[in-house]
mmCIF file of C-alpha atoms in Angstrom:
data_model
loop_
_atom_site.group_PDB
_atom_site.id
_atom_site.type_symbol
_atom_site.label_atom_id
_atom_site.label_comp_id
_atom_site.label_asym_id
_atom_site.label_seq_id
_atom_site.Cartn_x
_atom_site.Cartn_y
_atom_site.Cartn_z
ATOM 1 C CA ASP A 1 0.000 0.000 0.000
ATOM 2 C CA GLU A 2 1.396 3.395 -0.947
ATOM 3 C CA ASN A 3 -0.548 5.008 1.904
ATOM 4 C CA GLU A 4 0.748 5.386 5.453
ATOM 5 C CA CYS A 5 -1.975 3.940 7.686
ATOM 6 C CA TYR A 6 -2.504 4.834 11.344
ATOM 7 C CA GLU A 7 -5.242 4.197 13.886
ATOM 8 C CA VAL A 8 -6.411 7.163 15.943
ATOM 9 C CA PHE A 9 -6.360 6.677 19.721
ATOM 10 C CA VAL A 10 -7.948 9.209 22.068
ATOM 11 C CA ARG A 11 -6.379 10.160 25.408
ATOM 12 C CA MET A 12 -7.368 12.641 28.105
ATOM 13 C CA GLN A 13 -5.313 14.751 30.486
ATOM 14 C CA ASP A 14 -6.359 15.252 34.108
ATOM 15 C CA GLU A 15 -5.856 18.486 36.067
ATOM 16 C CA ASN A 16 -2.216 17.518 36.684
ATOM 17 C CA ARG A 17 -1.644 16.796 32.968
ATOM 18 C CA ASN A 18 -1.388 13.059 33.596
ATOM 19 C CA THR A 19 -2.520 10.953 30.642
ATOM 20 C CA LEU A 20 -5.734 8.981 31.124
ATOM 21 C CA LEU A 21 -6.563 5.914 29.028
ATOM 22 C CA PRO A 22 -10.022 5.475 27.464
ATOM 23 C CA ARG A 23 -11.139 2.967 30.094
ATOM 24 C CA GLU A 24 -10.660 5.724 32.687
ATOM 25 C CA PHE A 25 -12.927 8.334 31.080
ATOM 26 C CA LEU A 26 -15.053 6.907 28.236
ATOM 27 C CA PRO A 27 -17.470 5.007 30.556
ATOM 28 C CA ALA A 28 -18.297 8.351 32.203
ATOM 29 C CA ALA A 29 -18.791 9.948 28.784
ATOM 30 C CA GLU A 30 -21.111 7.107 27.757
ATOM 31 C CA LYS A 31 -23.109 7.399 30.990
ATOM 32 C CA ALA A 32 -23.467 11.150 30.481
ATOM 33 C CA GLY A 33 -24.583 10.739 26.852
ATOM 34 C CA LEU A 34 -21.503 12.531 25.521
ATOM 35 C CA MET A 35 -20.094 9.903 23.140
ATOM 36 C CA THR A 36 -21.406 11.545 19.979
ATOM 37 C CA ALA A 37 -19.651 14.771 21.032
ATOM 38 C CA VAL A 38 -16.439 12.861 21.787
ATOM 39 C CA ASP A 39 -16.573 11.078 18.421
ATOM 40 C CA ARG A 40 -17.085 14.321 16.533
ATOM 41 C CA TRP A 41 -14.188 15.950 18.398
ATOM 42 C CA VAL A 42 -11.927 13.029 17.465
ATOM 43 C CA ILE A 43 -13.080 12.997 13.829
ATOM 44 C CA ALA A 44 -12.646 16.765 13.444
ATOM 45 C CA HIS A 45 -9.110 16.707 14.862
ATOM 46 C CA SER A 46 -8.283 13.642 12.763
ATOM 47 C CA ILE A 47 -9.381 15.381 9.563
ATOM 48 C CA LYS A 48 -7.211 18.363 10.473
ATOM 49 C CA ALA A 49 -4.212 16.106 11.151
ATOM 50 C CA VAL A 50 -4.542 13.955 8.037
ATOM 51 C CA THR A 51 -5.046 17.006 5.827
ATOM 52 C CA GLN A 52 -1.808 18.470 7.178
ATOM 53 C CA GLN A 53 0.008 15.176 6.574
ATOM 54 C CA ARG A 54 -1.096 15.135 2.960
ATOM 55 C CA ARG A 55 -0.102 18.752 2.452
ATOM 56 C CA GLU A 56 3.388 17.699 3.538
ATOM 57 C CA GLY A 57 3.422 15.028 0.849
ATOM 58 C CA LYS A 58 2.622 12.073 3.127
ATOM 59 C CA PRO A 59 -0.277 10.018 1.712
ATOM 60 C CA THR A 60 -1.809 9.195 5.093
ATOM 61 C CA VAL A 61 -4.949 7.208 5.957
ATOM 62 C CA LEU A 62 -6.461 7.363 9.442
ATOM 63 C CA PHE A 63 -8.645 4.638 10.992
ATOM 64 C CA ILE A 64 -11.108 6.239 13.443
ATOM 65 C CA ASN A 65 -13.242 4.342 15.964
ATOM 66 C CA LEU A 66 -16.967 5.116 16.166
ATOM 67 C CA SER A 67 -19.176 4.484 19.189
ATOM 68 C CA SER A 68 -22.576 2.803 19.089
ATOM 69 C CA ALA A 69 -24.195 6.162 19.904
ATOM 70 C CA SER A 70 -22.690 7.759 16.798
ATOM 71 C CA LEU A 71 -23.560 4.747 14.664
ATOM 72 C CA LYS A 72 -27.213 5.457 15.442
ATOM 73 C CA ASP A 73 -26.846 9.248 15.117
ATOM 74 C CA GLU A 74 -28.775 10.325 12.002
ATOM 75 C CA LYS A 75 -27.006 13.714 12.007
ATOM 76 C CA LEU A 76 -23.504 12.230 11.793
ATOM 77 C CA LEU A 77 -23.310 11.787 8.015
ATOM 78 C CA PRO A 78 -24.500 15.317 7.100
ATOM 79 C CA TRP A 79 -22.048 16.714 9.670
ATOM 80 C CA LEU A 80 -19.217 14.593 8.267
ATOM 81 C CA ARG A 81 -20.025 15.712 4.715
ATOM 82 C CA ASP A 82 -19.899 19.355 5.743
ATOM 83 C CA ILE A 83 -16.664 19.125 7.727
ATOM 84 C CA LEU A 84 -14.900 17.220 4.940
ATOM 85 C CA LYS A 85 -15.955 19.895 2.485
ATOM 86 C CA ALA A 86 -14.915 22.751 4.783
ATOM 87 C CA ALA A 87 -11.493 21.197 5.390
ATOM 88 C CA LYS A 88 -11.041 20.404 1.693
ATOM 89 C CA ALA A 89 -9.979 16.962 2.891
ATOM 90 C CA GLU A 90 -9.510 13.988 0.644
ATOM 91 C CA PRO A 91 -12.340 11.626 1.679
ATOM 92 C CA ASN A 92 -10.319 8.492 0.912
ATOM 93 C CA SER A 93 -7.964 9.481 3.730
ATOM 94 C CA LEU A 94 -10.438 8.248 6.361
ATOM 95 C CA VAL A 95 -11.645 4.821 7.457
ATOM 96 C CA ILE A 96 -14.432 4.648 10.049
ATOM 97 C CA GLU A 97 -14.213 1.664 12.426
ATOM 98 C CA VAL A 98 -17.152 -0.019 14.161
ATOM 99 C CA SER A 99 -16.626 -2.909 16.571
ATOM 100 C CA GLU A 100 -18.046 -6.302 15.631
ATOM 101 C CA ASN A 101 -20.245 -6.359 18.738
ATOM 102 C CA VAL A 102 -21.813 -2.988 17.963
ATOM 103 C CA ALA A 103 -22.139 -3.797 14.256
ATOM 104 C CA SER A 104 -23.858 -7.142 14.917
ATOM 105 C CA SER A 105 -26.401 -5.471 17.195
ATOM 106 C CA ASN A 106 -27.179 -2.605 14.812
ATOM 107 C CA LEU A 107 -27.238 -4.072 11.299
ATOM 108 C CA LYS A 108 -29.804 -1.588 9.978
ATOM 109 C CA SER A 109 -27.817 1.397 11.247
ATOM 110 C CA LEU A 110 -24.605 -0.182 9.956
ATOM 111 C CA LYS A 111 -26.051 -0.515 6.464
ATOM 112 C CA MET A 112 -27.168 3.130 6.495
ATOM 113 C CA LEU A 113 -23.715 4.196 7.701
ATOM 114 C CA PHE A 114 -21.973 2.200 4.974
ATOM 115 C CA GLU A 115 -24.210 3.635 2.253
ATOM 116 C CA GLY A 116 -23.707 7.173 3.533
ATOM 117 C CA LEU A 117 -19.939 6.785 3.845
ATOM 118 C CA ALA A 118 -19.780 5.357 0.329
ATOM 119 C CA GLN A 119 -21.356 8.552 -1.016
ATOM 120 C CA LEU A 120 -18.608 10.522 0.771
ATOM 121 C CA HIS A 121 -15.900 8.113 -0.463
ATOM 122 C CA VAL A 122 -15.052 7.210 3.142
ATOM 123 C CA LYS A 123 -14.352 3.540 3.860
ATOM 124 C CA LEU A 124 -15.648 1.303 6.645
ATOM 125 C CA ALA A 125 -13.855 -1.224 8.866
ATOM 126 C CA ILE A 126 -15.180 -3.805 11.320
ATOM 127 C CA ASP A 127 -12.949 -3.979 14.408
ATOM 128 C CA HIS A 128 -12.566 -6.873 16.896
ATOM 129 C CA PHE A 129 -13.686 -9.171 14.088
ATOM 130 C CA GLY A 130 -14.063 -12.954 14.297
ATOM 131 C CA VAL A 131 -15.462 -13.382 17.813
ATOM 132 C CA ALA A 132 -19.223 -13.219 17.225
ATOM 133 C CA ALA A 133 -20.994 -16.406 16.226
ATOM 134 C CA ASN A 134 -22.401 -14.744 13.091
ATOM 135 C CA TYR A 135 -19.155 -13.169 11.849
ATOM 136 C CA ALA A 136 -19.470 -14.821 8.432
ATOM 137 C CA ASN A 137 -22.916 -13.287 7.963
ATOM 138 C CA LEU A 138 -21.660 -9.901 9.150
ATOM 139 C CA LEU A 139 -18.758 -10.094 6.701
ATOM 140 C CA LYS A 140 -21.157 -10.695 3.850
ATOM 141 C CA HIS A 141 -23.664 -7.958 4.682
ATOM 142 C CA SER A 142 -21.646 -5.208 6.360
ATOM 143 C CA GLY A 143 -20.159 -3.700 3.214
ATOM 144 C CA ALA A 144 -16.931 -3.086 5.146
ATOM 145 C CA HIS A 145 -13.688 -2.651 3.219
ATOM 146 C CA TYR A 146 -11.485 -3.814 6.110
ATOM 147 C CA LEU A 147 -11.832 -6.572 8.706
ATOM 148 C CA LYS A 148 -9.638 -6.109 11.782
ATOM 149 C CA LEU A 149 -9.156 -9.410 13.585
ATOM 150 C CA ASP A 150 -9.825 -9.436 17.313
ATOM 151 C CA ALA A 151 -6.694 -9.335 19.472
ATOM 152 C CA SER A 152 -7.594 -12.647 21.127
ATOM 153 C CA ILE A 153 -7.317 -14.410 17.755
ATOM 154 C CA VAL A 154 -4.096 -12.694 16.723
ATOM 155 C CA THR A 155 -2.255 -13.281 19.998
ATOM 156 C CA ALA A 156 -3.138 -16.994 19.837
ATOM 157 C CA LEU A 157 -1.886 -17.451 16.264
ATOM 158 C CA SER A 158 1.628 -18.618 17.132
ATOM 159 C CA SER A 159 0.421 -21.271 19.590
ATOM 160 C CA SER A 160 -3.085 -22.326 18.562
ATOM 161 C CA GLN A 161 -4.002 -24.455 15.569
ATOM 162 C CA ASP A 162 -7.641 -23.447 16.043
ATOM 163 C CA ALA A 163 -6.729 -19.759 15.768
ATOM 164 C CA GLN A 164 -4.729 -20.415 12.616
ATOM 165 C CA GLU A 165 -7.614 -22.327 11.063
ATOM 166 C CA LYS A 166 -10.055 -19.539 11.947
ATOM 167 C CA VAL A 167 -7.800 -16.921 10.352
ATOM 168 C CA ASN A 168 -7.436 -19.050 7.229
ATOM 169 C CA GLU A 169 -11.222 -19.394 7.049
ATOM 170 C CA ILE A 170 -11.800 -15.650 7.524
ATOM 171 C CA SER A 171 -9.052 -14.885 5.021
ATOM 172 C CA ALA A 172 -10.709 -17.057 2.385
ATOM 173 C CA LEU A 173 -14.059 -15.354 2.994
ATOM 174 C CA ALA A 174 -12.414 -11.919 2.828
ATOM 175 C CA VAL A 175 -10.689 -12.688 -0.475
ATOM 176 C CA ALA A 176 -13.946 -13.977 -1.965
ATOM 177 C CA ASP A 177 -15.723 -10.775 -0.893
ATOM 178 C CA GLN A 178 -12.804 -8.463 -1.834
ATOM 179 C CA LYS A 179 -12.158 -7.249 1.704
ATOM 180 C CA LYS A 180 -8.787 -6.508 3.307
ATOM 181 C CA LEU A 181 -7.799 -8.359 6.481
ATOM 182 C CA VAL A 182 -5.907 -6.615 9.301
ATOM 183 C CA ALA A 183 -4.092 -8.352 12.165
ATOM 184 C CA ASN A 184 -4.433 -6.157 15.224
ATOM 185 C CA ALA A 185 -2.312 -6.486 18.408
ATOM 186 C CA VAL A 186 0.867 -7.861 16.811
ATOM 187 C CA GLU A 187 3.086 -7.733 19.901
ATOM 188 C CA ASP A 188 5.958 -10.165 19.293
ATOM 189 C CA PRO A 189 8.093 -11.641 16.479
ATOM 190 C CA HIS A 190 6.543 -15.113 16.840
ATOM 191 C CA THR A 191 3.095 -13.778 15.976
ATOM 192 C CA LEU A 192 4.540 -11.794 13.082
ATOM 193 C CA ALA A 193 6.271 -14.885 11.683
ATOM 194 C CA THR A 194 3.021 -16.873 11.814
ATOM 195 C CA ILE A 195 1.113 -14.089 10.062
ATOM 196 C CA TYR A 196 3.362 -14.320 7.016
ATOM 197 C CA SER A 197 1.866 -17.739 6.219
ATOM 198 C CA THR A 198 -1.734 -16.449 6.295
ATOM 199 C CA GLY A 199 -3.743 -14.289 3.933
ATOM 200 C CA ILE A 200 -3.557 -11.214 6.173
ATOM 201 C CA ASP A 201 -3.060 -7.952 4.257
ATOM 202 C CA TYR A 202 -2.074 -5.517 7.022
ATOM 203 C CA ILE A 203 -0.437 -5.747 10.442
ATOM 204 C CA GLN A 204 -0.758 -3.407 13.415
ATOM 205 C CA GLY A 205 0.526 -3.473 16.963
ATOM 206 C CA TYR A 206 3.061 -2.467 19.582
ATOM 207 C CA PHE A 207 5.718 -4.703 18.003
ATOM 208 C CA LEU A 208 5.787 -2.231 15.115
ATOM 209 C CA GLN A 209 5.338 0.927 17.170
ATOM 210 C CA GLU A 210 3.621 1.953 20.402
ATOM 211 C CA PRO A 211 1.167 4.878 20.224
ATOM 212 C CA THR A 212 2.867 8.273 19.890
ATOM 213 C CA PRO A 213 1.624 11.874 19.624
ATOM 214 C CA VAL A 214 3.076 12.189 16.116
ATOM 215 C CA MET A 215 2.798 10.144 12.925
ATOM 216 C CA ASP A 216 6.462 9.347 12.338
ATOM 217 C CA TYR A 217 6.645 5.606 11.694
ATOM 218 C CA ASP A 218 9.223 4.596 9.079
ATOM 219 C CA PHE A 219 7.079 2.483 6.757
ATOM 220 C CA SER A 220 10.054 1.845 4.483
ATOM 221 C CA SER A 221 11.530 -0.360 7.219
ATOM 222 C CA MET A 222 8.840 -2.956 6.422
ATOM 223 C CA GLY A 223 9.801 -3.131 2.727
#
């Protein structure tokens, strides 16, 4: 891929400027009904960042997580259309991610999101994929361009024959449906070595690089 792909992670600073992880503040945001506001803040800042990257000659693509609240938000797509236009952003620089659990529980909303994103030339990914009992059905009907394997499957690849067989099965389904497969949570060289024998298209994880405030990974090192 000629693009430089990153996933967007959100962090929060407390009053002492200590960094808080999502598990420490997102549950409160969900309880307070603020997740659509959080998602829009993340998307807006992501569009600004990826536009700047491309102005500097770096063909960057950002994967952005979406909450279940935003998936069901009918105002999200018109807002996204307007902000993309205002920023003069290249739409194909964004991929919206929805977790498998949320997608499986909201198939109607997922279909509407996919159709709306397609009109904006923004792609869709299903995250934490391969855990739900109906993942094959979701793969067929989601319209997603990318399938990001759940970390539990990826971390078991180097030691579990069952995990390897599941990945091979998902890979075959993905190829037949022209979807790209992403191995998330690649944390050690043993997992990476096992991945090379599968049909996985992309790899992601701390073994490559831990999250940083800047997009400075040397993608040429993987050539």
